[in-house]
Structures are given as structure tokens and as C-alpha cells.
């Protein structure tokens, strides 16, 4: 422990640097191309708080108090010591709270795991129950599990050339372009940008892959280069097809930039959250258009849907979850870095409370996005096993032990009751080795270095060498000695100072080798951020302390293109590469170094363990053990045979980390996923026609060619047209063009079915299939009424009927627009209650093209699908669409046993009328579990419910609705917001042409209805109370992370008159035009 003199020295330094600046370190908002200024005060305070026991601080304070005189300096020193002492005590308090939080979370997870196992145990025999509990307690190592499963997969090969896949990658934040990447220009433009660009290129070159789209944000801002505003950028033209012939101009890899958020501003990733739904709608439009284009080129006229949608990082994972849900295609996730892990690290530092961290980093919104991604993902790609166990294991949505139980049940064919865990796979990042020049051992190495330094007598001419070599070697007295190379940012986590201490305190190592530290680029240390500046300051002080001048190189600048040359220089001197980071998620630099023939010394925490297992080209060390670091470096540098063996081993196995190998493993894993894509019924009308064309329009064309037909083009075809008569009239006309037109139309008209069709549940549909949904297909604008206007009992308020009538009038005020406008009603009520309610206002259900019922759990088209008794029949395609990962009975059992009847659950449920929570059978359906909430004060927040359900492996959407009188749980893919995207995908009605009418508050899903490219009209003063108070807990993400503060897509009305609504519709139409 440091002595009081040491403390006094730091306190004096703090006084010199400006004591008034002492405060908790709060990272500032990222500003592109700008960095904060180094604050010495914060640095010294950090050193005291993290390195000194509070008893030492207290003794110093007492000493100062006892000896102080009237001088102001002593008084300031006393005050300084007191303030830092309290800062240290606060740090300890935050650490204690963090330990309590971790302990509580561990207990919740164990309870969830136990509940899930008990709920599923009824399907097992007594022997199987024992096996399952044994599996839960004693898990097989992930490594063995992955190896066993992978051995059963068919490895992707050239035999797949004929597949012609379409793959979508998403990486939203930072500056993304294919050439001259500005890596490091800000905190959002780093290794992930390089990774996703290279992955897109590599995938496009794989056999069987036709097109790869990398989605990112379009930025048209004067802050950045104009190239980031280009809508499309080609990365590569791809490989030839199976026959060696390049087919179609759309093949290859492309960057697709989607505009979302403010068009003229660059936003850091923390500020992108409320704009993500806008990106999803824009990306959906591109995918639908591209699927048609690819269908014409390679799909035989049928749409080519994405094979997989892959999100990178939390924001792209959130986007991929919504996009894959709208398209019903598999989703893959790569986290890169995880929010819960970062939160744990920041809390351990003790400088900020959880509330401050959330406010600065939007960390809770990021964590919820990662949880949502786990709900949707078929596959999660990680770099190491450590990432699976120690990072993803922190999440509600993934439990290693429960995952093993569920997979064991799946292998036995036992029902999991809707419980699911995404598949975690380790696929190391690929690397481009095209710039690597393998240097075989040669006796000419010394000669080359001699030529570089000008010869021993100064007479030899200098060789033409990379400029970075001269920049490095100018620091060194004897550049011929083996070079110990470290390459990383000057981040405290990279542990550079421990490396420098190990080197400085080991005389044999100092005599035998040089140390080169490549620590990013810098102009002035004072211009760097606090953490980086403190590390660089410490490095300079240690070099001076150990008198390492001439032994350590630390150049100020280097280019990305210089990095291979730096590795080559270290290899020529028979040096060693070291990564001493406290924790290294993966370690790409270790692979780069191995490719250039450098043995490694690396931390034993994280990804280097897997790299070392694959390459066996060095030694692993404890990054906290200074002596172990020095011993490992000395061993590799001194023992030449060991050095040569490590060098050869690295070269021998480096292909395991190439991009082709990465993509081969990636495609093999993806191919093993449950493949799914839109599969609409083939008997629906005009599906093979353009979205802006209808059969009525085609018949109108025939009439215009003087063919007399008695047919109302505004009505849908019902099969009553006599095709024989039509052909007779056409033949009599004698015009070949008319005859061809008639034949084309007749080929699209299907005869009525002789018997009513039956669905999978055996229910008969009496309506002719040809009469399905023609009106909705012709709509160019859809007005969606989503007012959550209910009384205290949860019944619809009669004022809603008046508002609906006013909305109808408002649309009719514009005669031209009303001709192609349709209406939809979106609500939490069941369909029978909606129909009864509309009858009381003398509103026909057929006035609506669609009814979205039960919080998005059902979709109806009034007047189209009906059963024999006249009851409306839900859209079967939509029912199939949202059925993904829905376990109705298992969910009901879990809610009843684990959440509601438990002491910390929602409350006590029974059919007793005095119970605060009861089953609501009337509002329930096959995809909606509903409960009547009589006392909202006893109800858990949605956040808590979602967490408990995820811990039990259940993927769904719990929400409160109807003025907090109902709790409903619907499938993960079902929601009122996602239902609008389904209408777009299924019927071609662009979300951008939808107008959603809301109140100022509403159900728990109200916030999801506002953002996006659709237009939103918010009626003020209409809805007084909703269910949003039951949405989030105090420590959750904020409303501003969901709803954008200002948006051109949102308008407000002060009333509900037809004129005000009409004006709002016109204003929104003009503002976006």
C-alpha cells in the first residue's frame, strides 16, 4: 500500500493542476474528428481513488489538520483530501451495490432455470427427468458440444455453386466505405467497419453466393466526405456462376446506404436509437425491390428472398430483428462488443452510477436491443468461447445450462413448449493475407538491416526501405537486436504500462532486445482523451524512470498501410509480438503477427487462448504478472529453436483464419439453421402482377379497346364472369390485340372452388379464394386508426366512434386522394368486440380494408374471409407468419406457475371475482394470452415480465393495454407496428404511404407506433390515460431512446375535427414530398 508521502505528492500535484476540476469522470458526447483535452486533475484523482486505501487518505487528512497553519495552501490541501476521501468511499459503495445486483441476478437466473425445467419435466419419464436435472447441474464443456454438432454438418463446398444466394449484412454506425477507410477518425469507426466490408467482399466470392448487400446509414453532411452520401457503392463484382458465366448485373457485393435520422448530421451510435425503425422501413423497401430484380435475373420470375439477415453490433441487431421478422427470414447476430459487459466494467470502476452511465451511453437501450436480438436470432457468431460463457452468459436471453437442456430435449424429440435458445457458434474473424510476404529464414537479414542503417563504417548506401522503418529505428541505439512489438491503442485495458515495467525491470531482456510501442497516432498528448493521455504520460515517465532511451521506440504517427511493414521489421530482427491486454475479446493483431512470421506472447484472458490452441505459436501469460511477462519474452527471444518452431507453427495453421475459411464455416452454420421465407398462398389473386396493377384495371383497358363488357371495375372479381361468353365476344370483335388481352386476363381468373376450403384446424372458408383482398392491393394510401381510447373499465369510449367518422370525412374532403385511400383499425380488442362496437356507431366493418386485433395477434379483412356462420376468419398467412417461436400452452403454464402465483410475480390469479388478476378468455385467441388486471398497482412492469420470460427461454411480447385493465402476451413477431410491415410485404402497400393516427398516450406498445417512415398524426387532448406507466422500471431505457424528439413524419392536431385532420394529412404529404 502506498505511503502518506506518496499521497501527499499526488495531492500537491492535484492542487497545482487545479483542484476545482475534481468531479466524477463523465465521458462527453462523441464529436466527429474532435477529441477531449487531457485533464491532469482527473488523472491524479483516478490514481488516488484506485490505488490508495481510504485509511491512508484519512491519516493524511488528520496530519494536515493537525499541522496546518493559516496559509491558504494547507487549507486547500485539507479540503482536497476530504473530498477525495469521500470520492473513494462512494466508489466502495457503488462496488457493494454492484455485488448485490450480481447476486440478485444470479438468484433470479437459477430460479428461472429451475422453473423452466420443472415446467417441461411432465413430458419426460422418471429416468429422463433425472437425466435432465443432471444435465442442468453438470454441463458438458461448450467446446465438446460444438465439435460434436459441427461434425454432423455438411461443409460448404463448390457443390453449392448453383444456389445463388442473396445475403444481407447490417452495420449502422460509423463511416462505412470500401476504400480509404477512415479507421479511428472517431470512436464509432473502428475495426468493425473493416470487418464487415471485408466480410461482404469475401462472401460475394464464395460459391453459391450471388449478391451481398451491406446496409449502413447514408450521411449527407458537410462534416464528412461526400462518398458517405452515395446511395450505392460496389465492393466487388463477385465470382462467376456455376458454368463460368457471369449472369445479371446485380451480382457482387454492395454497400447500400439507407437514409434515416437527420439527413444533414453525423450521429454517434448513442443517438441513432430512436431512428432505427425508419432504417428498417427503408431497408425493407430496398429488399422487396431487390427480391423482384433478382427474381427476374435468377429466380425464374419468383422473388428471391434474403437467405439470411446478419446484424453487427446492438443497433444493427435490433434492426435485423425487425427486418427479419417482417420478411420471415433467418437472422444471424454478431455482437462485436456487448452492453452488459461494458456496464459491468464501468460499474466496477466506481466513477459513475448506473443512472449516469445510462444517460451517457444509452446503455440500457443497447442492452435491450441485444436481448431483442437474442430473441430473434437463429445463430449468434462469436470470436471465442470466452465471449459465450462470460459475456453472452450475462444476458437474460441466453443461459448455457438451459441451452444444453433444451438441445438435449430436441435431440430426444421431446416438446420444449416454445422455449428456445439461439445457437452460439465460434467462428474466428477472417483476415486478408494478400499483403503478407512470407519471409523464409536467410542469412541476408543482417545485411539488409546493415544497409538500412548505413553500414558499420558509414560507407554503405542506404537501402530503399519503408519509411516507417526509419521512423521506428531512429529511437534505437542498436536496431539489430530482436524487436518486442506491441501494437494497440493507448488504452488502460491494453496494459501497456505493465509491459513497460516488465521490460524495464528485467536487465537480461533489456540487453537482448528492443521494445517498440505502436500506440496509435497523436499530435499532442494534451489533445487526447483522458484515458489515452494518462497512459501515454505514464509510458513517458516509465521510460525516464528506467532510463530506457535507445531501447524503446514509440513513434507518433503511422498509417494503416504501414502496419504490415512494422510486422516485417520485427520478424527480420527475429522478434516477438506481445498482446498483454487485461482481457482481449479476440486478438486480430495476433493473427496478423503470426502471418508475418512473429511468435506471440499474449494474455491468457479471452480470445488469445483459442488462437494459441489453433496456431501453437507462442506463450500465454497472466497480464497482471509482471515477472511472467518478462520471463515469456526472454524465453522466446533467447531460445532460437523455440522461436523457429513457433514461427513455423504459425505459418502452418494460419489458413484457419483466412476469409475463405471463415466464410466456409459461416455458410455451413447458416445452412444448418431453420430456413424460412415468405410462402404466401398461391391461390390469391394478382400475386404475379405488378403491385400497381389490378385485374379491374386490365379489364378497363379491354373496355377502352371497344370490347363491351358488363363489369364494374371498382368491384372485385368473384368468378361470376362467364369466361366462355367473354371469349365469344372477343372473337366476334376480330381484333387480335383484344383477343390477346382477353386471354391474358382469363389466365389470371381462377374458377370458384367446388367445395369450401379447409384450413389446418379443419375450419371451412365459404368465401371464394378469388375474392380475397383486391381492394387492399389497389390502395395507394392507408389510414391506420390506432387510438387507444378506453374508459376506466377498459371498454372502448364512444368518443372513438365520433373520431372515426371525422377521419372518414377528412379523407373524403380530398376527392382525388380518397379514390385510392383505404382504412385500417389497429387495436388491442378482439375482433368480435370491435364489430359490436362499430355497430353501435352505425359504422360498417367493410369500411375498413383491414382490422388489426389483439395487439397485433390477428389480422382480418372485413367482407372477405368468413366462416359458415358468418364469423370473420383471420388471415391464415399472417397467422403462420407470427407463429415462429410461439409456445401457447407452455407460455400459459409458465405465466400461471412461475410468474403470477409466485411471491414476486404479477399477483395472485384465479377465477374468483375478488382476485386482482383473472384470466380473460374472451379477449384471448390462439396467439394471444390475455388477463384482466383489476388492480394495476399489483402488476409487474413490462420490463420485469419480459426479463422473467426470457430467463425461462420464452420469446414473446408481454404488454398492458386498454387503460391498464388487460395484460396480453403475443408472439415475438406480432405487434401492431410489425403488422403494418406485414401489409407492405404481403400486399405491396408501402409503409411510407401509411398514416397512423394516435392519441397522446396509449397502450404499452404505443411508443413503437410512432417512429418509422410512415406518417403519424397525434391528436392532442383525446386520450387522457393509457398503459405506458406499466411499461418500464426506473432503471430502464428512456422514452427518448424509442421516440425521436423531432421528426418530419409526425404532425399534431389540437382537435378531432375533419378539417384539422385533413390539414394534418396534407401537411405531412407536402413535408415529405
PDB file of N, CA and C in Angstrom, residues 30 251 462 634 657 721 753 761 803 829 832 852 901 903 922 927 1041:
ATOM      1  N   UNK A  30     -19.651  12.096 -28.130  1.00  0.00           N
ATOM      2  CA  UNK A  30     -18.686  11.978 -29.227  1.00  0.00           C
ATOM      3  C   UNK A  30     -18.942  13.058 -30.268  1.00  0.00           C
ATOM      4  N   UNK A 251     -25.180  -8.958 -59.492  1.00  0.00           N
ATOM      5  CA  UNK A 251     -24.381  -9.849 -58.656  1.00  0.00           C
ATOM      6  C   UNK A 251     -23.208  -9.100 -58.071  1.00  0.00           C
ATOM      7  N   UNK A 462      22.342   3.625 -48.179  1.00  0.00           N
ATOM      8  CA  UNK A 462      21.111   3.209 -47.502  1.00  0.00           C
ATOM      9  C   UNK A 462      20.174   2.534 -48.498  1.00  0.00           C
ATOM     10  N   UNK A 634      11.654 -13.249 -22.626  1.00  0.00           N
ATOM     11  CA  UNK A 634      13.058 -13.636 -22.611  1.00  0.00           C
ATOM     12  C   UNK A 634      13.238 -15.049 -23.160  1.00  0.00           C
ATOM     13  N   UNK A 657      -7.570 -18.930 -40.257  1.00  0.00           N
ATOM     14  CA  UNK A 657      -8.109 -17.592 -40.007  1.00  0.00           C
ATOM     15  C   UNK A 657      -8.221 -16.761 -41.283  1.00  0.00           C
ATOM     16  N   UNK A 721     -68.055 -13.923 -63.728  1.00  0.00           N
ATOM     17  CA  UNK A 721     -67.919 -13.591 -65.142  1.00  0.00           C
ATOM     18  C   UNK A 721     -67.866 -14.876 -65.974  1.00  0.00           C
ATOM     19  N   UNK A 753     -63.879 -22.598 -56.269  1.00  0.00           N
ATOM     20  CA  UNK A 753     -63.689 -23.958 -55.786  1.00  0.00           C
ATOM     21  C   UNK A 753     -65.035 -24.629 -55.618  1.00  0.00           C
ATOM     22  N   UNK A 761     -56.848 -26.249 -39.147  1.00  0.00           N
ATOM     23  CA  UNK A 761     -57.635 -26.620 -37.979  1.00  0.00           C
ATOM     24  C   UNK A 761     -58.964 -27.247 -38.369  1.00  0.00           C
ATOM     25  N   UNK A 803     -64.669  10.093 -33.601  1.00  0.00           N
ATOM     26  CA  UNK A 803     -63.385  10.398 -34.240  1.00  0.00           C
ATOM     27  C   UNK A 803     -63.250   9.618 -35.548  1.00  0.00           C
ATOM     28  N   UNK A 829     -58.383  -4.820 -28.866  1.00  0.00           N
ATOM     29  CA  UNK A 829     -59.634  -5.552 -28.680  1.00  0.00           C
ATOM     30  C   UNK A 829     -59.698  -6.768 -29.604  1.00  0.00           C
ATOM     31  N   UNK A 832     -64.535  -9.746 -32.317  1.00  0.00           N
ATOM     32  CA  UNK A 832     -65.974  -9.708 -32.057  1.00  0.00           C
ATOM     33  C   UNK A 832     -66.347  -8.436 -31.309  1.00  0.00           C
ATOM     34  N   UNK A 852     -56.642  -4.927 -37.412  1.00  0.00           N
ATOM     35  CA  UNK A 852     -55.513  -5.497 -36.666  1.00  0.00           C
ATOM     36  C   UNK A 852     -55.965  -5.625 -35.220  1.00  0.00           C
ATOM     37  N   UNK A 901     -48.366 -16.845  -9.725  1.00  0.00           N
ATOM     38  CA  UNK A 901     -48.578 -17.434  -8.417  1.00  0.00           C
ATOM     39  C   UNK A 901     -47.372 -17.317  -7.506  1.00  0.00           C
ATOM     40  N   UNK A 903     -44.351 -15.358  -5.334  1.00  0.00           N
ATOM     41  CA  UNK A 903     -44.426 -14.216  -4.426  1.00  0.00           C
ATOM     42  C   UNK A 903     -43.972 -12.922  -5.095  1.00  0.00           C
ATOM     43  N   UNK A 922     -62.302 -14.203 -23.071  1.00  0.00           N
ATOM     44  CA  UNK A 922     -62.973 -13.578 -24.205  1.00  0.00           C
ATOM     45  C   UNK A 922     -61.986 -12.841 -25.118  1.00  0.00           C
ATOM     46  N   UNK A 927     -53.132 -16.980 -30.534  1.00  0.00           N
ATOM     47  CA  UNK A 927     -51.841 -16.293 -30.494  1.00  0.00           C
ATOM     48  C   UNK A 927     -51.864 -15.095 -29.555  1.00  0.00           C
ATOM     49  N   UNK A1041     -35.115   7.225 -26.229  1.00  0.00           N
ATOM     50  CA  UNK A1041     -34.374   6.217 -26.971  1.00  0.00           C
ATOM     51  C   UNK A1041     -35.258   5.466 -27.956  1.00  0.00           C
TER      52      UNK A1041
END
